[in-house]
C-alpha positions as a printed Julia matrix, in Angstrom:
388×3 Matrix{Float64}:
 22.55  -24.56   -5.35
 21.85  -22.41   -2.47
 25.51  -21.14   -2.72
 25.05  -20.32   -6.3
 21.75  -18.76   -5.59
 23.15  -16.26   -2.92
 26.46  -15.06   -4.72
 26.34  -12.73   -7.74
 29.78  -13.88   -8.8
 28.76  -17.45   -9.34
 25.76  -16.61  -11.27
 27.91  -15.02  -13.31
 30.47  -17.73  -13.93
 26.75  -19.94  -14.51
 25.67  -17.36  -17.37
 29.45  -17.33  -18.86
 29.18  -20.96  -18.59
 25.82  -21.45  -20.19
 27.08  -18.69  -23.32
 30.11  -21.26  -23.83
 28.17  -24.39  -23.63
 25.32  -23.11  -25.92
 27.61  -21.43  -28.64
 29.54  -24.81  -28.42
 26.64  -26.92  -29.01
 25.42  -24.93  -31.99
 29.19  -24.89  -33.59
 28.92  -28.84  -33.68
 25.69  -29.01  -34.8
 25.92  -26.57  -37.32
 29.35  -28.54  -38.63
 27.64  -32.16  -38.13
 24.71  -30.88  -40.27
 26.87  -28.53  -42.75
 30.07  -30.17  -43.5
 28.64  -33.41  -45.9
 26.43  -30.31  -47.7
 29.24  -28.1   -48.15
 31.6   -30.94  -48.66
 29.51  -32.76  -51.76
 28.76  -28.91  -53.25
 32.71  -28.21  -53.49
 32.74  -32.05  -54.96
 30.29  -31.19  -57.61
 32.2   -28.22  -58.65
 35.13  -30.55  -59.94
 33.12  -32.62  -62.35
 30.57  -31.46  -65.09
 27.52  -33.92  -66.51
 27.27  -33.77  -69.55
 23.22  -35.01  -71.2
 24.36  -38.44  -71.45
 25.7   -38.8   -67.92
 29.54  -38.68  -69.23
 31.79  -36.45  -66.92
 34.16  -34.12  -69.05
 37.92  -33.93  -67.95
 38.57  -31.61  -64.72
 41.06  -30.94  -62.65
 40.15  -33.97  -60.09
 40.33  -36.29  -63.44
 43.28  -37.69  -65.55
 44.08  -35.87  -68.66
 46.28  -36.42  -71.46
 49.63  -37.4   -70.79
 49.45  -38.15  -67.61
 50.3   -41.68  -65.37
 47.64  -43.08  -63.33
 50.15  -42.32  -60.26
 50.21  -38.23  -61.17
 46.38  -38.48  -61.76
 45.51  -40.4   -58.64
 48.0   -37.89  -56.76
 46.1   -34.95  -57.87
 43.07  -36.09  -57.65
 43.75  -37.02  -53.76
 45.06  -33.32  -53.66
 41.58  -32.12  -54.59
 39.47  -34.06  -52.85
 41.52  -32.63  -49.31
 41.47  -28.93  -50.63
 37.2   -29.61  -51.03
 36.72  -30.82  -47.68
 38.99  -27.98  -46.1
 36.61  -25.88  -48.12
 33.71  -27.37  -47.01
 34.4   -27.68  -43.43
 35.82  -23.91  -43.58
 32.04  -22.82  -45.28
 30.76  -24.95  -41.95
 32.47  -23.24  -39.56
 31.7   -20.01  -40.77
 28.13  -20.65  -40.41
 28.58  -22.13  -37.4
 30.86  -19.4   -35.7
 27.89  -16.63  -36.89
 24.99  -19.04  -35.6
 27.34  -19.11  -32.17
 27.91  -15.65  -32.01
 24.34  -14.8   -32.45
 23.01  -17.36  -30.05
 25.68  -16.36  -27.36
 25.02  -12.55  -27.68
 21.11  -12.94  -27.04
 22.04  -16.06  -24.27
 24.09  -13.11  -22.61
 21.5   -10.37  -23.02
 19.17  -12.67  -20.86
 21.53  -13.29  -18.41
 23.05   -9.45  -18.2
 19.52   -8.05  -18.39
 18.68   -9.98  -14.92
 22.11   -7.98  -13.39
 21.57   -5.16  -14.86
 18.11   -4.11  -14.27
 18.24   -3.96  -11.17
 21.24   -1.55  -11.16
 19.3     0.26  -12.95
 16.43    0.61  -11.06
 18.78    1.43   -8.3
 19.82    4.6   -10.08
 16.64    5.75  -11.15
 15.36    5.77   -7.42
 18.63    6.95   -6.07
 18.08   10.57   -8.47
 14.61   10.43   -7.69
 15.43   10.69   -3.83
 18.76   13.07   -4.34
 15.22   15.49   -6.25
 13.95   14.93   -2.94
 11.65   12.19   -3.39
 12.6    10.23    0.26
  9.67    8.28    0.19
 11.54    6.34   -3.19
 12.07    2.09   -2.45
 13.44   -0.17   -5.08
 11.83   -4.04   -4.94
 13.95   -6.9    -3.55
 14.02  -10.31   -5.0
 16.49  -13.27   -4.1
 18.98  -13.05   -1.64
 22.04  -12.31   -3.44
 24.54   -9.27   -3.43
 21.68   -7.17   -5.89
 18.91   -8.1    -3.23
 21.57   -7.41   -0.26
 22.13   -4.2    -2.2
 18.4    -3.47   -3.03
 17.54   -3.76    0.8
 21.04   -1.61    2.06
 19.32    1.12    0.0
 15.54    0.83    1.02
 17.39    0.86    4.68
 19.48    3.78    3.31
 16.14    5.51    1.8
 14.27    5.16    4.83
 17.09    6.98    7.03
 16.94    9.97    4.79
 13.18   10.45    5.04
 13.35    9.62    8.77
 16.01   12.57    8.62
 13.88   14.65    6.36
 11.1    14.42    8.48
 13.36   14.91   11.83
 14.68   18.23   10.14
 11.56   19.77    9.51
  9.93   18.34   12.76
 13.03   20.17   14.24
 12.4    23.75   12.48
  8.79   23.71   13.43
  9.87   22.7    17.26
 12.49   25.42   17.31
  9.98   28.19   15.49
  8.0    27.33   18.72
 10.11   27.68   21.2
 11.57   30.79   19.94
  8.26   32.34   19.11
  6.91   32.28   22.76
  9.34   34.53   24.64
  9.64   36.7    21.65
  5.73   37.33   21.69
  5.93   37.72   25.38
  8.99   40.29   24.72
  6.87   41.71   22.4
  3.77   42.19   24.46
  5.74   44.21   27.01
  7.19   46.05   25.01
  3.85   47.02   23.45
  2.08   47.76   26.8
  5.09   50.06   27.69
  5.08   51.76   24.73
  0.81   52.13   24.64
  1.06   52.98   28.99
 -0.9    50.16   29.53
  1.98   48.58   31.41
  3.84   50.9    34.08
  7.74   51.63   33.53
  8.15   49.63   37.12
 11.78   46.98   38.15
  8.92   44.39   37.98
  7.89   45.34   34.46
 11.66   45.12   33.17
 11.98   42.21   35.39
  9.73   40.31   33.33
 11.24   41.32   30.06
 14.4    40.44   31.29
 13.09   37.01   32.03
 12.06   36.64   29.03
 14.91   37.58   26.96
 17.74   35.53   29.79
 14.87   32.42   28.6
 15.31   32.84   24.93
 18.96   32.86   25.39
 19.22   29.58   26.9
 17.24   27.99   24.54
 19.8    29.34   21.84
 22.35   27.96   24.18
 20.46   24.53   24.74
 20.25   24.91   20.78
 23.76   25.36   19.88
 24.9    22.61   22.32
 22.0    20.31   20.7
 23.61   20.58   17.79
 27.34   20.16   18.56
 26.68   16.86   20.35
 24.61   15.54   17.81
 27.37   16.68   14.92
 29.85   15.37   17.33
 32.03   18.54   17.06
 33.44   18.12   20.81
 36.36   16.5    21.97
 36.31   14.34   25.32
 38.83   14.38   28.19
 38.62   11.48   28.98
 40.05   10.22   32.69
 40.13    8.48   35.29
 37.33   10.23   37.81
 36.26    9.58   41.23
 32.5     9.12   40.7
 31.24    9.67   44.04
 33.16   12.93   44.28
 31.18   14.36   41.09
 28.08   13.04   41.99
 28.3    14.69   45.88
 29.81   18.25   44.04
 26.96   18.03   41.31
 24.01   17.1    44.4
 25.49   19.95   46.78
 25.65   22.73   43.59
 21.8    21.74   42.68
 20.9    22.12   46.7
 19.96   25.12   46.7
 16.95   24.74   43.91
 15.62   21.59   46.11
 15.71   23.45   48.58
 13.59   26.07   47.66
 11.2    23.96   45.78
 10.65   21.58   48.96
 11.95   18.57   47.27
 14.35   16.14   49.35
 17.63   15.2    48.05
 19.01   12.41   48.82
 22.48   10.57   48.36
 22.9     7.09   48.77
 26.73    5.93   47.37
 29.18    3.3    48.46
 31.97    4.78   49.84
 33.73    1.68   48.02
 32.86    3.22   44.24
 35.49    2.3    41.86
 36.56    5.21   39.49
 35.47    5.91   35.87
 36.67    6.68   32.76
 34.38    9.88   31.75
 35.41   13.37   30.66
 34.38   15.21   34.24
 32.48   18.3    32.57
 30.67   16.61   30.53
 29.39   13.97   32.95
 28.59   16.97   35.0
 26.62   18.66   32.49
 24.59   14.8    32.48
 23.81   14.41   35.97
 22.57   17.99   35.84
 20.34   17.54   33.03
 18.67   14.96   35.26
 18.81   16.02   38.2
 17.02   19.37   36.71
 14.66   17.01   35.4
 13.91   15.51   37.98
 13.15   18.55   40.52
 11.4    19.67   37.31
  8.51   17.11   37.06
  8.43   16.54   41.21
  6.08   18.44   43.36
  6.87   19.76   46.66
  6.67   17.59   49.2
  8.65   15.01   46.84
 11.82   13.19   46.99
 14.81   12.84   44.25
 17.35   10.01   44.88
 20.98    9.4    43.72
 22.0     6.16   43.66
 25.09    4.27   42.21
 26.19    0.55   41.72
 29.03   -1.16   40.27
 27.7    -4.06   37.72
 30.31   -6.11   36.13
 32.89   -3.59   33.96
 30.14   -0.49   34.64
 28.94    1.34   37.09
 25.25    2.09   37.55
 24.21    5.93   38.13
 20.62    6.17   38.79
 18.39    8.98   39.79
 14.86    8.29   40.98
 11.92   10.49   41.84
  8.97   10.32   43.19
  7.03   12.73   40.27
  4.57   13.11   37.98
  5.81    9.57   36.18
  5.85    9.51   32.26
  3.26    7.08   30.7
  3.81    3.88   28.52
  3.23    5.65   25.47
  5.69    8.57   26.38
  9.03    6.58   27.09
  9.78    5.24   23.92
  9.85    9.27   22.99
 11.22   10.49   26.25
 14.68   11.52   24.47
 13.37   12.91   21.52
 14.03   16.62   20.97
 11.76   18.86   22.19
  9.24   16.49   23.5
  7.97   16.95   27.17
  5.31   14.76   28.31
  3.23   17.44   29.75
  2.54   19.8    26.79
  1.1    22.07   29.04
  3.93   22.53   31.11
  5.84   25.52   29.62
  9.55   26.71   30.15
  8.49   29.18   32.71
  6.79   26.39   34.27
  9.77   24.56   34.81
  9.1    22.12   31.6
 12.26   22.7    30.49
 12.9    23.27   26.56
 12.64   19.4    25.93
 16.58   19.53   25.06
 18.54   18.2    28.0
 17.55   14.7    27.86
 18.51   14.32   24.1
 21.95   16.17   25.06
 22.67   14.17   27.95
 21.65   10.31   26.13
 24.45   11.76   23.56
 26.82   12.56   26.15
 26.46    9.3    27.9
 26.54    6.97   24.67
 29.82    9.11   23.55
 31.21    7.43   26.74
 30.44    4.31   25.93
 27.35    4.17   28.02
 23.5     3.55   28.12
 21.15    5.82   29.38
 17.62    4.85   29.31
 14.21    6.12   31.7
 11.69    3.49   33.19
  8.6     4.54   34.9
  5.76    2.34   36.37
  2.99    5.29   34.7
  1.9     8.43   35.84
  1.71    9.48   39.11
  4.2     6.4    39.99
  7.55    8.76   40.05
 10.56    8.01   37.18
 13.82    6.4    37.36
 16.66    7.53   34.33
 20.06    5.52   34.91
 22.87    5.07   32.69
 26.12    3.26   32.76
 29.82    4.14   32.72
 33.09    2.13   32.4
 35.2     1.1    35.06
 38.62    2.95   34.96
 41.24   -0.3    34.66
């Protein structure tokens, strides 16, 4: 039973079979209760009462000049022709009584496959009107219910999408809207001579306008690695090579923040299968976020591992820490877990961490952030395979 309760295709052999059995049973009944009826009426036809009970001469009866063998003959003759008849009249009515108890037995049946479907498609136009929020019920556990709960799952992606989208325009109107207004404002105070025409004055706008062109930048990238419009070259690399090249370029900006870099590698690290740019463009995403979100005086640690197939890349500092309630967002676009700390600041535009779990997980990898709460530092590690 379970079997037949879970697969669409034996309920329907089970309503097919039900339609047969039921139009069957009503064909024999009808002929078991028709046939003597229609049998005596097509009798009756073949021999007329007269008042007096005497029957006149018909075509079942002898007539004149004719043997008892030729009148017996015909009479036999007759009496098969009447019950054909009569079981002919039976199966008619039986055949319509079958035919109109099968079509409402399969009308039952269908309407239990069928409206569903077609609840399906009235929620699937209501969504493609926009209508996200749109769920069908699910009952049983069949294909329809598998079906039914594949698009509820399907549903809720699209609003989750819907939602991300405008979330994302409203992010990006931000971010765009604070150097332009600062843009803006200089220009204004030129213009008025409330701001002098000084290098420091241009400096400023300058700023400004280099920081709205990375966030286009971050932008544009944002969006190729989440469309997945990139192609990896993917190699063989010497991971302790990349991660000493990436440490030594970054130097500089530990250096003038008063943050301590350190390097702690095996010298035994096997190689990895990564495309070298773009495993570059990773560790400097966190790296950046790390000196970021570490005050002077701090430390920022590179670390790696080899565990089982992968090896472990993991970069720990001794910052500001992200809260409980922040990691499960830490990756999200745009989100910074000071929202007072601006761009100038060094907050970053919120995009690099989003960029770089997308880079890693194109690899093959994991990246994920653990922090024991704020004031407690971070750690962000992710994996990579072991070139064979």
């Amino acid at each position: 039973m379970e079997y037949f309760r879970k697969r669409i295709n034996a309920k329907l052999f089970l309503s097919y079979l039900a339609v047969l059995m039921v139009g069957g049973m009503v064909l024999l009944s009808t002929v078991f209760f028709a046939v003597p009826a229609a049998y005596n009426r097509h009798m009756t036809r073949e021999a007329v009462v007269i008042a007096d009970g005497t029957p006149l001469p018909g075509p079942g009866m002898m007539g004149m000049g004719q043997g008892p063998g030729a009148g017996r003959g015909l009479g036999q003759a007759q009496e098969f022709a009447n019950f054909r008849a009569g079981v002919l009249d039976a199966l008619g009515y039986a055949a319509l009584a079958a035919v109109l108890v099968a079509a409402v037995v399969s009308m039952i049946f269908s309407r239990q496959i069928v409206a569903p479907l077609r609840a399906m498609m009235s929620a699937s136009q209501r969504i493609a009107d926009g209508r996200y929020d749109e769920r069908v019920s699910v009952s049983g556990s069949d294909e329809l219910a598998q079906l039914a709960e594949r698009f509820n799952r399907m549903a809720e992606r699209l609003e989750q999408t819907e939602s991300m989208r405008r979330q994302l325009i409203g992010d990006v109107s931000h971010e765009l809207r604070t150097p332009l207004t600062a843009i803006g404002g200089y220009m204004e105070g030129l213009t008025d001579g409330v701001l002098p025409a000084t290098p420091e004055t241009f400096e400023q706008v300058r700023a400004e306008a280099s920081r709205l062109s990375r966030l286009v930048d971050d932008l544009q990238e944002l969006s190729r690695v989440e469309a997945g419009s990139y192609r990896l070259d993917v190699h063989p690399v010497a991971l302790s090579v990349l991660l000493e090249t990436t440490a030594k370029r970054l130097l500089h900006q530990f250096d003038e923040k008063q943050v301590h870099l350190t390097r702690s590698l095996p010298t035994d690290l096997s190689p990895v299968l990564a495309d070298e740019d773009r495993i570059t463009q990773v560790l400097t995403n966190l790296l950046g976020n790390a000196l970021a979100y570490t005050p002077a005086g701090g430390e920022v640690t590179v670390s790696a591992a080899k565990i089982g197939n992968e090896v472990l890349i993991s970069i720990r500092d001794t910052g500001f820490g992200i809260p409980a309630e922040s990691l499960p967002h830490i990756f999200d676009r745009f989100y910074r877990v000071d929202k007072s700390r601006s761009r100038a600041a060094g907050g970053g535009s919120g995009i690099g961490l989003t960029i770089a779990k997308a880079l890693v997980e194109a690899h093959g990898g994991r990246l994920r952030a653990e922090s024991a709460g704020e004031g407690q530092g971070s750690l962000f590690s992710f994996t990579l395979p072991i070139s064979r």
